[in-house]
C-alpha cells in the first residue's frame, strides 16, 4: 500500500484545525496501520497577532492517521520555533503542555467531517 504523502523521520508536519496548527516531528510512519508516530513540538494559534505559541516539547508522543497531516514548510515554522525558549530537561511530562495537547486533539476530532474519521 502506497501512503501519500510520504513522510520521513525528522520531518516537521502540521495538523491543522481552523486557526490552530499542531506542529510535530515525525518519529516513524507505521505503514501497516496508516499511522504516523509524531512528537509534538508546538501549538500555534493564529487568531492572535503575533500567533500565540504553546510549547509542547514535553507533551506525550502521538500515533495519528497519516492522511490528516501535511508537510510543514520551513518558512512557516522558523519564526514559530524562534519564539520557543531553550528546552530545559524535565523528568516528567509537563501537565500544562499535556492539557493544551489534549484540548487540541479533542476539538480536532469533533471538527472532522464524519467521512474523514477512522
PDB file of C-alpha atoms in Angstrom:
ATOM      1  CA  UNK A   1       0.000   0.000   0.000  1.00  0.00           C
ATOM      2  CA  UNK A   2       1.443   3.380  -1.000  1.00  0.00           C
ATOM      3  CA  UNK A   3       0.823   6.102   1.569  1.00  0.00           C
ATOM      4  CA  UNK A   4       0.630   9.625   0.274  1.00  0.00           C
ATOM      5  CA  UNK A   5       2.107  11.941   1.400  1.00  0.00           C
ATOM      6  CA  UNK A   6       5.329  10.157   2.295  1.00  0.00           C
ATOM      7  CA  UNK A   7       6.917  11.454   5.453  1.00  0.00           C
ATOM      8  CA  UNK A   8      10.429  10.819   6.703  1.00  0.00           C
ATOM      9  CA  UNK A   9      11.668  10.601  10.304  1.00  0.00           C
ATOM     10  CA  UNK A  10      12.720  14.044  11.493  1.00  0.00           C
ATOM     11  CA  UNK A  11      10.367  15.841   9.105  1.00  0.00           C
ATOM     12  CA  UNK A  12       8.125  18.556  10.582  1.00  0.00           C
ATOM     13  CA  UNK A  13       4.433  18.079   9.851  1.00  0.00           C
ATOM     14  CA  UNK A  14       1.315  20.055  10.704  1.00  0.00           C
ATOM     15  CA  UNK A  15      -2.136  19.050  11.846  1.00  0.00           C
ATOM     16  CA  UNK A  16      -4.413  21.999  11.051  1.00  0.00           C
ATOM     17  CA  UNK A  17      -7.677  22.853  12.776  1.00  0.00           C
ATOM     18  CA  UNK A  18      -9.005  26.231  11.714  1.00  0.00           C
ATOM     19  CA  UNK A  19      -6.686  28.924  13.057  1.00  0.00           C
ATOM     20  CA  UNK A  20      -4.687  26.451  15.155  1.00  0.00           C
ATOM     21  CA  UNK A  21      -1.869  24.237  13.963  1.00  0.00           C
ATOM     22  CA  UNK A  22      -0.130  21.443  15.826  1.00  0.00           C
ATOM     23  CA  UNK A  23       3.453  21.119  14.608  1.00  0.00           C
ATOM     24  CA  UNK A  24       5.191  17.829  15.277  1.00  0.00           C
ATOM     25  CA  UNK A  25       8.288  15.893  14.298  1.00  0.00           C
ATOM     26  CA  UNK A  26       7.803  12.559  12.545  1.00  0.00           C
ATOM     27  CA  UNK A  27       9.366   9.707  14.511  1.00  0.00           C
ATOM     28  CA  UNK A  28       8.111   6.884  12.292  1.00  0.00           C
ATOM     29  CA  UNK A  29       5.405   6.098   9.760  1.00  0.00           C
ATOM     30  CA  UNK A  30       3.582   2.845  10.565  1.00  0.00           C
ATOM     31  CA  UNK A  31       2.614   1.840   7.026  1.00  0.00           C
ATOM     32  CA  UNK A  32       0.682  -1.281   8.018  1.00  0.00           C
ATOM     33  CA  UNK A  33      -1.759   0.833  10.052  1.00  0.00           C
ATOM     34  CA  UNK A  34      -1.662   4.120   8.086  1.00  0.00           C
ATOM     35  CA  UNK A  35      -0.440   5.885  11.227  1.00  0.00           C
ATOM     36  CA  UNK A  36       2.238   8.425  11.886  1.00  0.00           C
ATOM     37  CA  UNK A  37       4.149   8.397  15.175  1.00  0.00           C
ATOM     38  CA  UNK A  38       4.887  12.045  15.933  1.00  0.00           C
ATOM     39  CA  UNK A  39       6.491  14.037  18.710  1.00  0.00           C
ATOM     40  CA  UNK A  40       4.563  17.281  19.346  1.00  0.00           C
ATOM     41  CA  UNK A  41       6.657  20.442  19.222  1.00  0.00           C
ATOM     42  CA  UNK A  42       4.305  23.405  19.426  1.00  0.00           C
ATOM     43  CA  UNK A  43       0.720  24.510  19.065  1.00  0.00           C
ATOM     44  CA  UNK A  44       0.254  27.817  17.220  1.00  0.00           C
ATOM     45  CA  UNK A  45      -2.949  29.834  17.460  1.00  0.00           C
ATOM     46  CA  UNK A  46      -3.117  32.230  14.503  1.00  0.00           C
ATOM     47  CA  UNK A  47      -6.190  34.132  15.729  1.00  0.00           C
ATOM     48  CA  UNK A  48      -3.697  36.368  17.557  1.00  0.00           C
ATOM     49  CA  UNK A  49      -1.061  38.682  16.104  1.00  0.00           C
ATOM     50  CA  UNK A  50       1.628  37.580  16.670  1.00  0.00           C
ATOM     51  CA  UNK A  51       0.472  33.951  16.923  1.00  0.00           C
ATOM     52  CA  UNK A  52       0.085  32.521  20.427  1.00  0.00           C
ATOM     53  CA  UNK A  53       2.593  29.686  20.836  1.00  0.00           C
ATOM     54  CA  UNK A  54       2.298  26.790  23.310  1.00  0.00           C
ATOM     55  CA  UNK A  55       5.455  24.756  23.804  1.00  0.00           C
ATOM     56  CA  UNK A  56       4.549  21.053  23.551  1.00  0.00           C
ATOM     57  CA  UNK A  57       8.049  19.578  23.542  1.00  0.00           C
ATOM     58  CA  UNK A  58       7.327  17.928  26.905  1.00  0.00           C
ATOM     59  CA  UNK A  59       3.937  16.541  25.838  1.00  0.00           C
ATOM     60  CA  UNK A  60       3.500  12.824  25.062  1.00  0.00           C
ATOM     61  CA  UNK A  61       4.004  11.402  21.567  1.00  0.00           C
ATOM     62  CA  UNK A  62       1.012  10.653  19.354  1.00  0.00           C
ATOM     63  CA  UNK A  63       0.039   7.931  16.902  1.00  0.00           C
ATOM     64  CA  UNK A  64      -2.192   9.724  14.424  1.00  0.00           C
ATOM     65  CA  UNK A  65      -3.693   8.914  10.993  1.00  0.00           C
ATOM     66  CA  UNK A  66      -1.036   9.835   8.439  1.00  0.00           C
ATOM     67  CA  UNK A  67      -3.556  11.253   5.950  1.00  0.00           C
ATOM     68  CA  UNK A  68      -4.516  14.061   8.359  1.00  0.00           C
ATOM     69  CA  UNK A  69      -1.017  15.587   8.369  1.00  0.00           C
ATOM     70  CA  UNK A  70       0.531  17.884   5.834  1.00  0.00           C
ATOM     71  CA  UNK A  71       4.208  18.714   5.440  1.00  0.00           C
ATOM     72  CA  UNK A  72       5.151  21.943   7.196  1.00  0.00           C
ATOM     73  CA  UNK A  73       7.116  24.470   5.185  1.00  0.00           C
ATOM     74  CA  UNK A  74      10.404  25.729   6.614  1.00  0.00           C
ATOM     75  CA  UNK A  75       9.314  29.322   6.116  1.00  0.00           C
ATOM     76  CA  UNK A  76       6.191  28.845   8.228  1.00  0.00           C
ATOM     77  CA  UNK A  77       7.877  27.176  11.206  1.00  0.00           C
ATOM     78  CA  UNK A  78      11.194  29.019  11.548  1.00  0.00           C
ATOM     79  CA  UNK A  79       9.613  32.116  13.084  1.00  0.00           C
ATOM     80  CA  UNK A  80       7.422  29.974  15.344  1.00  0.00           C
ATOM     81  CA  UNK A  81      10.337  27.876  16.616  1.00  0.00           C
ATOM     82  CA  UNK A  82      12.394  31.018  17.246  1.00  0.00           C
ATOM     83  CA  UNK A  83       9.801  32.045  19.864  1.00  0.00           C
ATOM     84  CA  UNK A  84      10.400  28.929  21.977  1.00  0.00           C
ATOM     85  CA  UNK A  85      12.721  29.168  24.952  1.00  0.00           C
ATOM     86  CA  UNK A  86      15.682  26.805  25.099  1.00  0.00           C
ATOM     87  CA  UNK A  87      14.441  23.467  26.364  1.00  0.00           C
ATOM     88  CA  UNK A  88      15.302  22.535  29.908  1.00  0.00           C
ATOM     89  CA  UNK A  89      15.430  18.800  30.686  1.00  0.00           C
ATOM     90  CA  UNK A  90      12.430  17.579  32.690  1.00  0.00           C
ATOM     91  CA  UNK A  91      11.858  14.266  34.399  1.00  0.00           C
ATOM     92  CA  UNK A  92       8.096  14.221  33.865  1.00  0.00           C
ATOM     93  CA  UNK A  93       5.560  15.212  31.230  1.00  0.00           C
ATOM     94  CA  UNK A  94       4.548  18.858  31.560  1.00  0.00           C
ATOM     95  CA  UNK A  95       0.875  18.855  32.678  1.00  0.00           C
ATOM     96  CA  UNK A  96       0.196  22.255  31.052  1.00  0.00           C
ATOM     97  CA  UNK A  97       1.586  21.078  27.707  1.00  0.00           C
ATOM     98  CA  UNK A  98      -0.396  17.858  28.008  1.00  0.00           C
ATOM     99  CA  UNK A  99      -3.598  19.815  28.747  1.00  0.00           C
ATOM    100  CA  UNK A 100      -3.097  22.025  25.652  1.00  0.00           C
ATOM    101  CA  UNK A 101      -2.447  18.953  23.506  1.00  0.00           C
ATOM    102  CA  UNK A 102      -5.456  17.073  24.881  1.00  0.00           C
ATOM    103  CA  UNK A 103      -7.752  20.046  24.272  1.00  0.00           C
ATOM    104  CA  UNK A 104      -6.492  20.430  20.689  1.00  0.00           C
ATOM    105  CA  UNK A 105      -6.939  16.709  19.953  1.00  0.00           C
ATOM    106  CA  UNK A 106     -10.457  16.674  21.403  1.00  0.00           C
ATOM    107  CA  UNK A 107     -11.524  19.731  19.402  1.00  0.00           C
ATOM    108  CA  UNK A 108      -9.832  18.445  16.241  1.00  0.00           C
ATOM    109  CA  UNK A 109     -11.721  15.126  16.321  1.00  0.00           C
ATOM    110  CA  UNK A 110     -15.010  16.937  16.922  1.00  0.00           C
ATOM    111  CA  UNK A 111     -14.442  19.190  13.912  1.00  0.00           C
ATOM    112  CA  UNK A 112     -13.615  16.395  11.442  1.00  0.00           C
ATOM    113  CA  UNK A 113     -16.239  15.571   8.833  1.00  0.00           C
ATOM    114  CA  UNK A 114     -17.754  12.172   9.583  1.00  0.00           C
ATOM    115  CA  UNK A 115     -16.368  10.509   6.446  1.00  0.00           C
ATOM    116  CA  UNK A 116     -12.800  11.501   7.297  1.00  0.00           C
ATOM    117  CA  UNK A 117     -12.680   9.821  10.704  1.00  0.00           C
ATOM    118  CA  UNK A 118     -11.278   6.336  11.138  1.00  0.00           C
TER     119      UNK A 118
END
